[in-house]
Amino acid sequence: QVHLVESGGGLVQSGGSLRLSCAASGRTFGRYTMAWFRQAPGKEREFVASIPWDGATTYYADSVKGRFTISRDNAKNTMTLQMNSLKPEDTAVYYCAAGAYYNTRSSTNYNYWGQGTQVTVAS
């Protein structure tokens, strides 16, 4: 079992930055691929970024590539998402997820989810 808690969301002006964190409980954090998804009002949940347990390869949605950076610290059971050059279309609830598949982008392959943190980018 993995319990996930996100933090770091908030209101920021367009072009600004935010850093989201995901704290995980459980001793098996280092065995999971971790990912960020987001869901805007009226839209389906979408993949943002993922990082496997070994940190070897990271994946990003095209819409955030070059602006967002995902990282993890297995010793501290934490994952972060550094978000730069934020745009109004980045406004959404951001969710942290953990799954056993190696670096998958599909939400159906993630077994554990946090409660989400709101990110609002004002224009």
C-alpha positions as a printed NumPy array, in Angstrom:
array([[  0.   ,   0.   ,   0.   ],
       [  1.129,   3.529,  -0.792],
       [ -0.518,   6.641,   0.603],
       [  0.117,   9.81 ,  -1.396],
       [ -0.27 ,  13.432,  -0.337],
       [  0.258,  16.361,  -2.698],
       [  1.2  ,  19.886,  -1.709],
       [  2.414,  23.094,  -3.284],
       [ -0.552,  24.155,  -5.375],
       [ -1.871,  27.68 ,  -5.421],
       [ -2.581,  30.776,  -7.472],
       [  0.133,  32.163,  -9.74 ],
       [  0.316,  34.702, -12.529],
       [  0.877,  33.609, -16.104],
       [  4.589,  33.077, -16.67 ],
       [  5.193,  32.241, -13.032],
       [  6.391,  29.066, -11.368],
       [  5.15 ,  26.558,  -8.828],
       [  6.679,  23.464,  -7.313],
       [  4.397,  20.575,  -6.468],
       [  5.434,  17.871,  -4.045],
       [  4.103,  14.389,  -3.435],
       [  4.909,  12.657,  -0.162],
       [  4.472,   8.901,  -0.071],
       [  4.137,   6.546,   2.848],
       [  5.211,   2.931,   2.751],
       [  8.551,   1.207,   2.392],
       [  8.031,   0.201,  -1.247],
       [  8.034,   3.704,  -2.769],
       [ 11.211,   2.927,  -4.667],
       [  9.474,   0.101,  -6.569],
       [  6.827,   2.284,  -8.195],
       [  6.642,   4.432, -11.247],
       [  5.414,   7.843, -10.133],
       [  3.434,  10.267, -12.216],
       [  1.505,  13.505, -12.269],
       [ -1.881,  13.824, -13.875],
       [ -4.192,  16.798, -14.008],
       [ -7.862,  17.454, -14.517],
       [ -9.364,  20.756, -15.544],
       [-13.063,  21.549, -15.024],
       [-15.194,  19.776, -17.592],
       [-12.26 ,  17.824, -18.987],
       [-10.914,  14.325, -18.568],
       [ -7.914,  13.584, -16.428],
       [ -4.744,  13.816, -18.508],
       [ -1.174,  12.658, -18.183],
       [  1.419,  15.295, -17.32 ],
       [  4.692,  13.517, -16.503],
       [  6.104,  10.255, -15.193],
       [  9.321,   8.901, -13.752],
       [ 10.139,   5.215, -13.185],
       [ 11.546,   3.804,  -9.962],
       [ 15.104,   4.045, -11.267],
       [ 14.677,   7.569, -12.589],
       [ 16.238,   6.462, -15.858],
       [ 13.709,   7.993, -18.253],
       [ 11.107,  10.68 , -17.811],
       [  8.05 ,  11.237, -19.978],
       [  6.163,  14.471, -20.453],
       [  2.991,  15.478, -22.191],
       [  3.76 ,  17.606, -25.234],
       [  1.876,  20.5  , -23.677],
       [  4.323,  20.746, -20.744],
       [  7.567,  19.575, -22.327],
       [ 10.359,  22.067, -21.744],
       [  8.438,  23.846, -18.977],
       [  7.861,  21.138, -16.342],
       [ 10.427,  18.88 , -14.682],
       [  9.616,  15.751, -12.704],
       [ 12.019,  14.303, -10.154],
       [ 12.019,  11.891,  -7.229],
       [ 14.015,  11.112,  -4.121],
       [ 13.555,   7.484,  -3.133],
       [ 15.444,   7.986,   0.124],
       [ 12.893,  10.603,   1.192],
       [  9.827,   8.996,  -0.436],
       [  9.084,  12.174,  -2.332],
       [  8.396,  13.268,  -5.87 ],
       [  8.277,  16.808,  -7.208],
       [  7.02 ,  18.634, -10.263],
       [  8.739,  21.922, -11.004],
       [  6.428,  23.977, -13.202],
       [  7.845,  27.024, -14.982],
       [  6.414,  29.425, -17.546],
       [  2.924,  28.564, -16.401],
       [ -0.004,  29.303, -18.67 ],
       [ -3.717,  29.725, -17.911],
       [ -4.353,  26.414, -19.655],
       [ -2.268,  24.705, -16.977],
       [ -5.047,  25.462, -14.494],
       [ -6.275,  22.161, -13.067],
       [ -6.271,  19.873, -10.081],
       [ -2.957,  18.031, -10.109],
       [ -2.801,  14.451,  -8.877],
       [  0.129,  12.347,  -7.809],
       [ -0.058,   8.655,  -8.752],
       [  1.945,   5.487,  -8.192],
       [  1.901,   2.309, -10.261],
       [  3.782,  -0.905, -10.765],
       [  4.141,  -0.665, -14.554],
       [  7.412,   0.75 , -15.857],
       [  6.927,   4.391, -16.795],
       [  3.441,   4.176, -18.265],
       [  1.375,   7.198, -19.315],
       [ -1.99 ,   5.484, -18.918],
       [ -3.962,   6.409, -15.813],
       [ -5.466,   2.921, -15.705],
       [ -2.029,   1.514, -14.85 ],
       [ -1.719,   3.548, -11.668],
       [ -3.076,   1.959,  -8.523],
       [ -2.589,   4.699,  -5.962],
       [ -3.683,   8.322,  -6.119],
       [ -3.423,  11.386,  -3.96 ],
       [ -6.305,  13.713,  -3.197],
       [ -5.09 ,  16.388,  -5.603],
       [ -3.874,  19.954,  -5.294],
       [ -5.344,  22.935,  -7.136],
       [ -3.172,  24.97 ,  -9.471],
       [ -4.671,  28.17 , -10.835],
       [ -2.828,  30.324, -13.352],
       [ -4.231,  33.795, -13.803],
       [ -3.842,  35.566, -17.123]])
